[in-house]
Amino acid sequence: MRSGAGTDARIGYFRFGVEFMTPAIPAGMFAQSVTEVEHYTNTLFRFRITRPESFRFRSGEFVMIGLPGHDRPVFRAYSIASPAWDDQLEFYSIKVPDGPLTEHLQRIQPGDTVLMRPKPTGTLVNDALLGGDRVYMFATGTGVAPFASLIRDPETYQKFGQVILCHCCRTVAELTYGRNLVASLADDPLVGEAAALQLRHYTSATREEHPHRGRLTELLATGQLFTDLGLPPIEPDCDRGMICGSAAMLRDTKSALESFGLVEGSNNAPATFVIERSFVG
Ligand code: A2P
């Protein structure tokens, strides 16, 4: 297996002792090996792939992912869930029944090939926010992926005094990826110490019993989220926000943050909150 942008080759690989030939890799595309796959529920899984040596990105950005095997492979935007310093790339994905990409992607195994377009992009990055005392990260479902990258990046802890990851899912099982990740930070040599002091993880479920029930937008509107965290309501002078979820969740959380006086920022004009609009759940 080899990797690298600009290849246009047929790649041979073995499974069960039989050599298969994967179809041609489109020019200008990275072809990477799957290194690990973990399934959480019948709708959620994560996978890791090798990282091309020349590939650079900022924590929180996304990239287009596809699978070889078709004349015109289907690509979808995937937030990179691993931090910018990691030597592999991690992705967290939903399994969409009959989804043109995830129907196949959910069956990948270590050693398989995943295609990746070479240019990462996105607005859910530290650069698009002004510094502050606290950054709230609001995620629903697989929208936690870019934050999985950002909470493993030392820069996040340098830029913000407190990092509050708020993750809401329909069921408690869907919170597992985020929970495992936060727990793993205790042993993380790079951010473990900072995370222990500065990171808070707030989870809520909407369709099952859980200590915190309800949508993040409802918990913001009632102030319950602040009561639970023991913090004052969001204040534009010191608080920052980042949002990732479905289109409806982005819209509603954006108006919630605007009602606190936060202003949307971008790479060119950093401000007090940012949204990732290209996210596909
Ligand atoms: P709910 O169960 O009330 O729909 P989904 O899987 O549909 O993306 O939802 C993930 C989580 O996001 C669910 O807990 C869901 O709550 C919640 N959610 C859905 N739409 C919104 C919205 N417009 N604003 C805030 N949270 C939302």
PDB file of N, CA, C and O in Angstrom, residues 28-92:
ATOM      1  N   GLY A  28      -4.162  13.584  -8.129  1.00  0.00           N
ATOM      2  CA  GLY A  28      -4.247  14.673  -7.164  1.00  0.00           C
ATOM      3  C   GLY A  28      -4.898  14.270  -5.851  1.00  0.00           C
ATOM      4  O   GLY A  28      -5.196  15.124  -5.011  1.00  0.00           O
ATOM      5  N   MET A  29      -5.135  13.006  -5.644  1.00  0.00           N
ATOM      6  CA  MET A  29      -5.850  12.526  -4.448  1.00  0.00           C
ATOM      7  C   MET A  29      -4.881  11.750  -3.547  1.00  0.00           C
ATOM      8  O   MET A  29      -4.011  11.066  -4.065  1.00  0.00           O
ATOM      9  N   PHE A  30      -5.070  11.841  -2.251  1.00  0.00           N
ATOM     10  CA  PHE A  30      -4.321  10.960  -1.358  1.00  0.00           C
ATOM     11  C   PHE A  30      -5.056   9.627  -1.268  1.00  0.00           C
ATOM     12  O   PHE A  30      -6.289   9.604  -1.169  1.00  0.00           O
ATOM     13  N   ALA A  31      -4.321   8.536  -1.275  1.00  0.00           N
ATOM     14  CA  ALA A  31      -4.910   7.202  -1.047  1.00  0.00           C
ATOM     15  C   ALA A  31      -4.239   6.669   0.205  1.00  0.00           C
ATOM     16  O   ALA A  31      -3.047   6.406   0.216  1.00  0.00           O
ATOM     17  N   GLN A  32      -5.002   6.546   1.299  1.00  0.00           N
ATOM     18  CA  GLN A  32      -4.429   6.207   2.610  1.00  0.00           C
ATOM     19  C   GLN A  32      -4.950   4.869   3.120  1.00  0.00           C
ATOM     20  O   GLN A  32      -6.058   4.458   2.793  1.00  0.00           O
ATOM     21  N   SER A  33      -4.163   4.251   3.966  1.00  0.00           N
ATOM     22  CA  SER A  33      -4.540   2.969   4.553  1.00  0.00           C
ATOM     23  C   SER A  33      -5.330   3.152   5.839  1.00  0.00           C
ATOM     24  O   SER A  33      -4.934   3.952   6.699  1.00  0.00           O
ATOM     25  N   VAL A  34      -6.379   2.382   6.005  1.00  0.00           N
ATOM     26  CA  VAL A  34      -7.124   2.367   7.263  1.00  0.00           C
ATOM     27  C   VAL A  34      -6.276   1.620   8.295  1.00  0.00           C
ATOM     28  O   VAL A  34      -5.752   0.545   8.015  1.00  0.00           O
ATOM     29  N   THR A  35      -6.107   2.216   9.483  1.00  0.00           N
ATOM     30  CA  THR A  35      -5.295   1.575  10.522  1.00  0.00           C
ATOM     31  C   THR A  35      -6.147   1.020  11.657  1.00  0.00           C
ATOM     32  O   THR A  35      -5.721   0.125  12.376  1.00  0.00           O
ATOM     33  N   GLU A  36      -7.343   1.570  11.863  1.00  0.00           N
ATOM     34  CA  GLU A  36      -8.163   1.165  13.007  1.00  0.00           C
ATOM     35  C   GLU A  36      -9.616   1.527  12.733  1.00  0.00           C
ATOM     36  O   GLU A  36      -9.890   2.573  12.129  1.00  0.00           O
ATOM     37  N   VAL A  37     -10.532   0.658  13.170  1.00  0.00           N
ATOM     38  CA  VAL A  37     -11.975   0.961  13.047  1.00  0.00           C
ATOM     39  C   VAL A  37     -12.635   0.567  14.368  1.00  0.00           C
ATOM     40  O   VAL A  37     -12.356  -0.504  14.910  1.00  0.00           O
ATOM     41  N   GLU A  38     -13.483   1.428  14.900  1.00  0.00           N
ATOM     42  CA  GLU A  38     -14.210   1.090  16.137  1.00  0.00           C
ATOM     43  C   GLU A  38     -15.676   1.479  15.968  1.00  0.00           C
ATOM     44  O   GLU A  38     -15.981   2.633  15.632  1.00  0.00           O
ATOM     45  N   HIS A  39     -16.550   0.511  16.209  1.00  0.00           N
ATOM     46  CA  HIS A  39     -17.994   0.781  16.093  1.00  0.00           C
ATOM     47  C   HIS A  39     -18.559   1.012  17.492  1.00  0.00           C
ATOM     48  O   HIS A  39     -18.248   0.271  18.422  1.00  0.00           O
ATOM     49  N   TYR A  40     -19.413   2.026  17.630  1.00  0.00           N
ATOM     50  CA  TYR A  40     -19.986   2.357  18.939  1.00  0.00           C
ATOM     51  C   TYR A  40     -21.431   1.887  19.046  1.00  0.00           C
ATOM     52  O   TYR A  40     -21.836   1.307  20.038  1.00  0.00           O
ATOM     53  N   THR A  41     -22.219   2.210  18.038  1.00  0.00           N
ATOM     54  CA  THR A  41     -23.624   1.803  18.012  1.00  0.00           C
ATOM     55  C   THR A  41     -23.889   1.351  16.577  1.00  0.00           C
ATOM     56  O   THR A  41     -22.983   1.391  15.746  1.00  0.00           O
ATOM     57  N   ASN A  42     -25.129   0.982  16.285  1.00  0.00           N
ATOM     58  CA  ASN A  42     -25.379   0.596  14.895  1.00  0.00           C
ATOM     59  C   ASN A  42     -25.457   1.798  13.963  1.00  0.00           C
ATOM     60  O   ASN A  42     -25.646   1.651  12.767  1.00  0.00           O
ATOM     61  N   THR A  43     -25.254   2.993  14.520  1.00  0.00           N
ATOM     62  CA  THR A  43     -25.242   4.178  13.643  1.00  0.00           C
ATOM     63  C   THR A  43     -23.949   4.987  13.724  1.00  0.00           C
ATOM     64  O   THR A  43     -23.800   5.972  13.015  1.00  0.00           O
ATOM     65  N   LEU A  44     -23.019   4.618  14.597  1.00  0.00           N
ATOM     66  CA  LEU A  44     -21.826   5.447  14.809  1.00  0.00           C
ATOM     67  C   LEU A  44     -20.543   4.625  14.813  1.00  0.00           C
ATOM     68  O   LEU A  44     -20.483   3.563  15.430  1.00  0.00           O
ATOM     69  N   PHE A  45     -19.509   5.127  14.177  1.00  0.00           N
ATOM     70  CA  PHE A  45     -18.192   4.484  14.234  1.00  0.00           C
ATOM     71  C   PHE A  45     -17.100   5.510  14.001  1.00  0.00           C
ATOM     72  O   PHE A  45     -17.362   6.610  13.506  1.00  0.00           O
ATOM     73  N   ARG A  46     -15.882   5.128  14.398  1.00  0.00           N
ATOM     74  CA  ARG A  46     -14.735   5.992  14.101  1.00  0.00           C
ATOM     75  C   ARG A  46     -13.706   5.158  13.357  1.00  0.00           C
ATOM     76  O   ARG A  46     -13.675   3.936  13.470  1.00  0.00           O
ATOM     77  N   PHE A  47     -12.877   5.829  12.560  1.00  0.00           N
ATOM     78  CA  PHE A  47     -11.784   5.116  11.897  1.00  0.00           C
ATOM     79  C   PHE A  47     -10.570   6.023  11.819  1.00  0.00           C
ATOM     80  O   PHE A  47     -10.687   7.247  11.882  1.00  0.00           O
ATOM     81  N   ARG A  48      -9.407   5.374  11.743  1.00  0.00           N
ATOM     82  CA  ARG A  48      -8.149   6.110  11.628  1.00  0.00           C
ATOM     83  C   ARG A  48      -7.458   5.683  10.348  1.00  0.00           C
ATOM     84  O   ARG A  48      -7.557   4.526   9.942  1.00  0.00           O
ATOM     85  N   ILE A  49      -6.773   6.633   9.733  1.00  0.00           N
ATOM     86  CA  ILE A  49      -6.020   6.321   8.509  1.00  0.00           C
ATOM     87  C   ILE A  49      -4.609   6.880   8.645  1.00  0.00           C
ATOM     88  O   ILE A  49      -4.358   7.750   9.495  1.00  0.00           O
ATOM     89  N   THR A  50      -3.707   6.380   7.807  1.00  0.00           N
ATOM     90  CA  THR A  50      -2.347   6.914   7.796  1.00  0.00           C
ATOM     91  C   THR A  50      -2.407   8.369   7.331  1.00  0.00           C
ATOM     92  O   THR A  50      -3.319   8.761   6.606  1.00  0.00           O
ATOM     93  N   ARG A  51      -1.427   9.155   7.771  1.00  0.00           N
ATOM     94  CA  ARG A  51      -1.413  10.562   7.386  1.00  0.00           C
ATOM     95  C   ARG A  51      -0.326  10.804   6.343  1.00  0.00           C
ATOM     96  O   ARG A  51       0.832  10.456   6.581  1.00  0.00           O
ATOM     97  N   PRO A  52      -0.696  11.393   5.200  1.00  0.00           N
ATOM     98  CA  PRO A  52       0.335  11.687   4.210  1.00  0.00           C
ATOM     99  C   PRO A  52       1.360  12.663   4.808  1.00  0.00           C
ATOM    100  O   PRO A  52       0.970  13.600   5.509  1.00  0.00           O
ATOM    101  N   GLU A  53       2.618  12.434   4.542  1.00  0.00           N
ATOM    102  CA  GLU A  53       3.657  13.274   5.164  1.00  0.00           C
ATOM    103  C   GLU A  53       3.486  14.747   4.839  1.00  0.00           C
ATOM    104  O   GLU A  53       3.751  15.615   5.655  1.00  0.00           O
ATOM    105  N   SER A  54       3.007  15.031   3.632  1.00  0.00           N
ATOM    106  CA  SER A  54       2.916  16.437   3.209  1.00  0.00           C
ATOM    107  C   SER A  54       1.618  17.104   3.662  1.00  0.00           C
ATOM    108  O   SER A  54       1.415  18.286   3.425  1.00  0.00           O
ATOM    109  N   PHE A  55       0.709  16.363   4.308  1.00  0.00           N
ATOM    110  CA  PHE A  55      -0.609  16.902   4.640  1.00  0.00           C
ATOM    111  C   PHE A  55      -0.579  17.733   5.925  1.00  0.00           C
ATOM    112  O   PHE A  55      -0.229  17.240   6.986  1.00  0.00           O
ATOM    113  N   ARG A  56      -0.919  19.000   5.801  1.00  0.00           N
ATOM    114  CA  ARG A  56      -0.973  19.909   6.957  1.00  0.00           C
ATOM    115  C   ARG A  56      -2.407  20.386   7.144  1.00  0.00           C
ATOM    116  O   ARG A  56      -3.111  20.633   6.176  1.00  0.00           O
ATOM    117  N   PHE A  57      -2.848  20.547   8.381  1.00  0.00           N
ATOM    118  CA  PHE A  57      -4.173  21.114   8.634  1.00  0.00           C
ATOM    119  C   PHE A  57      -4.166  21.786  10.000  1.00  0.00           C
ATOM    120  O   PHE A  57      -3.248  21.582  10.803  1.00  0.00           O
ATOM    121  N   ARG A  58      -5.186  22.607  10.241  1.00  0.00           N
ATOM    122  CA  ARG A  58      -5.350  23.222  11.564  1.00  0.00           C
ATOM    123  C   ARG A  58      -6.409  22.431  12.321  1.00  0.00           C
ATOM    124  O   ARG A  58      -7.436  22.049  11.732  1.00  0.00           O
ATOM    125  N   SER A  59      -6.195  22.201  13.610  1.00  0.00           N
ATOM    126  CA  SER A  59      -7.171  21.456  14.411  1.00  0.00           C
ATOM    127  C   SER A  59      -8.546  22.095  14.248  1.00  0.00           C
ATOM    128  O   SER A  59      -8.685  23.324  14.366  1.00  0.00           O
ATOM    129  N   GLY A  60      -9.568  21.254  13.943  1.00  0.00           N
ATOM    130  CA  GLY A  60     -10.931  21.741  13.740  1.00  0.00           C
ATOM    131  C   GLY A  60     -11.341  21.801  12.276  1.00  0.00           C
ATOM    132  O   GLY A  60     -12.516  21.992  11.974  1.00  0.00           O
ATOM    133  N   GLU A  61     -10.379  21.623  11.357  1.00  0.00           N
ATOM    134  CA  GLU A  61     -10.726  21.709   9.933  1.00  0.00           C
ATOM    135  C   GLU A  61     -11.324  20.393   9.425  1.00  0.00           C
ATOM    136  O   GLU A  61     -11.215  19.347  10.075  1.00  0.00           O
ATOM    137  N   PHE A  62     -11.924  20.455   8.219  1.00  0.00           N
ATOM    138  CA  PHE A  62     -12.463  19.235   7.614  1.00  0.00           C
ATOM    139  C   PHE A  62     -11.813  18.989   6.260  1.00  0.00           C
ATOM    140  O   PHE A  62     -11.133  19.856   5.705  1.00  0.00           O
ATOM    141  N   VAL A  63     -12.049  17.783   5.749  1.00  0.00           N
ATOM    142  CA  VAL A  63     -11.454  17.370   4.486  1.00  0.00           C
ATOM    143  C   VAL A  63     -12.490  16.503   3.759  1.00  0.00           C
ATOM    144  O   VAL A  63     -13.435  16.014   4.388  1.00  0.00           O
ATOM    145  N   MET A  64     -12.339  16.344   2.457  1.00  0.00           N
ATOM    146  CA  MET A  64     -13.283  15.514   1.698  1.00  0.00           C
ATOM    147  C   MET A  64     -12.770  14.073   1.637  1.00  0.00           C
ATOM    148  O   MET A  64     -11.616  13.841   1.254  1.00  0.00           O
ATOM    149  N   ILE A  65     -13.637  13.155   2.021  1.00  0.00           N
ATOM    150  CA  ILE A  65     -13.269  11.732   2.098  1.00  0.00           C
ATOM    151  C   ILE A  65     -14.124  10.920   1.116  1.00  0.00           C
ATOM    152  O   ILE A  65     -15.319  11.189   0.966  1.00  0.00           O
ATOM    153  N   GLY A  66     -13.507   9.933   0.482  1.00  0.00           N
ATOM    154  CA  GLY A  66     -14.241   9.055  -0.430  1.00  0.00           C
ATOM    155  C   GLY A  66     -13.644   7.664  -0.429  1.00  0.00           C
ATOM    156  O   GLY A  66     -12.695   7.387   0.312  1.00  0.00           O
ATOM    157  N   LEU A  67     -14.203   6.806  -1.245  1.00  0.00           N
ATOM    158  CA  LEU A  67     -13.690   5.436  -1.362  1.00  0.00           C
ATOM    159  C   LEU A  67     -13.382   5.139  -2.825  1.00  0.00           C
ATOM    160  O   LEU A  67     -14.101   5.600  -3.713  1.00  0.00           O
ATOM    161  N   PRO A  68     -12.314   4.366  -3.057  1.00  0.00           N
ATOM    162  CA  PRO A  68     -12.035   3.995  -4.442  1.00  0.00           C
ATOM    163  C   PRO A  68     -13.056   2.958  -4.904  1.00  0.00           C
ATOM    164  O   PRO A  68     -13.793   2.404  -4.091  1.00  0.00           O
ATOM    165  N   GLY A  69     -13.131   2.716  -6.174  1.00  0.00           N
ATOM    166  CA  GLY A  69     -14.003   1.644  -6.632  1.00  0.00           C
ATOM    167  C   GLY A  69     -15.035   2.110  -7.634  1.00  0.00           C
ATOM    168  O   GLY A  69     -15.781   1.304  -8.163  1.00  0.00           O
ATOM    169  N   HIS A  70     -15.111   3.405  -7.849  1.00  0.00           N
ATOM    170  CA  HIS A  70     -16.073   3.903  -8.822  1.00  0.00           C
ATOM    171  C   HIS A  70     -15.357   4.861  -9.762  1.00  0.00           C
ATOM    172  O   HIS A  70     -14.354   5.473  -9.383  1.00  0.00           O
ATOM    173  N   ASP A  71     -15.896   5.022 -10.963  1.00  0.00           N
ATOM    174  CA  ASP A  71     -15.292   5.973 -11.901  1.00  0.00           C
ATOM    175  C   ASP A  71     -15.302   7.376 -11.309  1.00  0.00           C
ATOM    176  O   ASP A  71     -14.362   8.128 -11.435  1.00  0.00           O
ATOM    177  N   ARG A  72     -16.420   7.707 -10.646  1.00  0.00           N
ATOM    178  CA  ARG A  72     -16.524   9.039 -10.032  1.00  0.00           C
ATOM    179  C   ARG A  72     -16.861   8.834  -8.558  1.00  0.00           C
ATOM    180  O   ARG A  72     -18.032   8.800  -8.178  1.00  0.00           O
ATOM    181  N   PRO A  73     -15.813   8.668  -7.711  1.00  0.00           N
ATOM    182  CA  PRO A  73     -16.072   8.382  -6.293  1.00  0.00           C
ATOM    183  C   PRO A  73     -16.910   9.473  -5.633  1.00  0.00           C
ATOM    184  O   PRO A  73     -16.806  10.651  -5.995  1.00  0.00           O
ATOM    185  N   VAL A  74     -17.752   9.066  -4.678  1.00  0.00           N
ATOM    186  CA  VAL A  74     -18.555  10.021  -3.911  1.00  0.00           C
ATOM    187  C   VAL A  74     -17.701  10.548  -2.768  1.00  0.00           C
ATOM    188  O   VAL A  74     -17.072   9.757  -2.060  1.00  0.00           O
ATOM    189  N   PHE A  75     -17.677  11.860  -2.580  1.00  0.00           N
ATOM    190  CA  PHE A  75     -16.917  12.454  -1.475  1.00  0.00           C
ATOM    191  C   PHE A  75     -17.863  13.170  -0.525  1.00  0.00           C
ATOM    192  O   PHE A  75     -18.860  13.733  -0.935  1.00  0.00           O
ATOM    193  N   ARG A  76     -17.533  13.120   0.765  1.00  0.00           N
ATOM    194  CA  ARG A  76     -18.300  13.843   1.778  1.00  0.00           C
ATOM    195  C   ARG A  76     -17.328  14.591   2.686  1.00  0.00           C
ATOM    196  O   ARG A  76     -16.198  14.129   2.906  1.00  0.00           O
ATOM    197  N   ALA A  77     -17.802  15.719   3.231  1.00  0.00           N
ATOM    198  CA  ALA A  77     -16.966  16.498   4.155  1.00  0.00           C
ATOM    199  C   ALA A  77     -16.891  15.778   5.500  1.00  0.00           C
ATOM    200  O   ALA A  77     -17.924  15.405   6.063  1.00  0.00           O
ATOM    201  N   TYR A  78     -15.677  15.580   5.991  1.00  0.00           N
ATOM    202  CA  TYR A  78     -15.466  14.966   7.295  1.00  0.00           C
ATOM    203  C   TYR A  78     -14.545  15.835   8.130  1.00  0.00           C
ATOM    204  O   TYR A  78     -13.431  16.142   7.692  1.00  0.00           O
ATOM    205  N   SER A  79     -14.992  16.204   9.312  1.00  0.00           N
ATOM    206  CA  SER A  79     -14.101  16.920  10.223  1.00  0.00           C
ATOM    207  C   SER A  79     -13.001  15.974  10.659  1.00  0.00           C
ATOM    208  O   SER A  79     -13.263  14.799  10.947  1.00  0.00           O
ATOM    209  N   ILE A  80     -11.796  16.484  10.721  1.00  0.00           N
ATOM    210  CA  ILE A  80     -10.691  15.660  11.215  1.00  0.00           C
ATOM    211  C   ILE A  80     -10.777  15.678  12.739  1.00  0.00           C
ATOM    212  O   ILE A  80     -10.786  16.747  13.350  1.00  0.00           O
ATOM    213  N   ALA A  81     -10.883  14.489  13.337  1.00  0.00           N
ATOM    214  CA  ALA A  81     -11.104  14.400  14.786  1.00  0.00           C
ATOM    215  C   ALA A  81      -9.796  14.296  15.563  1.00  0.00           C
ATOM    216  O   ALA A  81      -9.796  14.398  16.795  1.00  0.00           O
ATOM    217  N   SER A  82      -8.702  14.092  14.864  1.00  0.00           N
ATOM    218  CA  SER A  82      -7.396  14.018  15.539  1.00  0.00           C
ATOM    219  C   SER A  82      -6.747  15.406  15.507  1.00  0.00           C
ATOM    220  O   SER A  82      -7.080  16.222  14.653  1.00  0.00           O
ATOM    221  N   PRO A  83      -5.827  15.654  16.435  1.00  0.00           N
ATOM    222  CA  PRO A  83      -5.197  16.977  16.459  1.00  0.00           C
ATOM    223  C   PRO A  83      -4.135  17.131  15.373  1.00  0.00           C
ATOM    224  O   PRO A  83      -3.661  16.133  14.814  1.00  0.00           O
ATOM    225  N   ALA A  84      -3.745  18.386  15.124  1.00  0.00           N
ATOM    226  CA  ALA A  84      -2.837  18.695  14.015  1.00  0.00           C
ATOM    227  C   ALA A  84      -1.478  18.019  14.154  1.00  0.00           C
ATOM    228  O   ALA A  84      -0.790  17.815  13.171  1.00  0.00           O
ATOM    229  N   TRP A  85      -1.085  17.646  15.397  1.00  0.00           N
ATOM    230  CA  TRP A  85       0.253  17.075  15.581  1.00  0.00           C
ATOM    231  C   TRP A  85       0.285  15.556  15.404  1.00  0.00           C
ATOM    232  O   TRP A  85       1.344  14.940  15.344  1.00  0.00           O
ATOM    233  N   ASP A  86      -0.889  14.905  15.323  1.00  0.00           N
ATOM    234  CA  ASP A  86      -0.955  13.432  15.313  1.00  0.00           C
ATOM    235  C   ASP A  86      -0.395  12.860  14.006  1.00  0.00           C
ATOM    236  O   ASP A  86      -0.572  13.462  12.953  1.00  0.00           O
ATOM    237  N   ASP A  87       0.240  11.688  14.072  1.00  0.00           N
ATOM    238  CA  ASP A  87       0.780  11.113  12.831  1.00  0.00           C
ATOM    239  C   ASP A  87      -0.239  10.250  12.087  1.00  0.00           C
ATOM    240  O   ASP A  87       0.055   9.695  11.035  1.00  0.00           O
ATOM    241  N   GLN A  88      -1.466  10.144  12.638  1.00  0.00           N
ATOM    242  CA  GLN A  88      -2.556   9.504  11.893  1.00  0.00           C
ATOM    243  C   GLN A  88      -3.732  10.487  11.860  1.00  0.00           C
ATOM    244  O   GLN A  88      -3.748  11.473  12.594  1.00  0.00           O
ATOM    245  N   LEU A  89      -4.718  10.190  11.017  1.00  0.00           N
ATOM    246  CA  LEU A  89      -5.914  11.033  10.939  1.00  0.00           C
ATOM    247  C   LEU A  89      -7.106  10.222  11.417  1.00  0.00           C
ATOM    248  O   LEU A  89      -7.269   9.062  11.017  1.00  0.00           O
ATOM    249  N   GLU A  90      -7.915  10.832  12.279  1.00  0.00           N
ATOM    250  CA  GLU A  90      -9.088  10.133  12.815  1.00  0.00           C
ATOM    251  C   GLU A  90     -10.365  10.806  12.326  1.00  0.00           C
ATOM    252  O   GLU A  90     -10.405  12.039  12.201  1.00  0.00           O
ATOM    253  N   PHE A  91     -11.397  10.003  12.072  1.00  0.00           N
ATOM    254  CA  PHE A  91     -12.697  10.522  11.655  1.00  0.00           C
ATOM    255  C   PHE A  91     -13.786   9.804  12.450  1.00  0.00           C
ATOM    256  O   PHE A  91     -13.641   8.628  12.803  1.00  0.00           O
ATOM    257  N   TYR A  92     -14.859  10.539  12.721  1.00  0.00           N
ATOM    258  CA  TYR A  92     -15.978   9.984  13.478  1.00  0.00           C
ATOM    259  C   TYR A  92     -17.200  10.113  12.584  1.00  0.00           C
ATOM    260  O   TYR A  92     -17.511  11.217  12.120  1.00  0.00           O
TER     261      TYR A  92
END
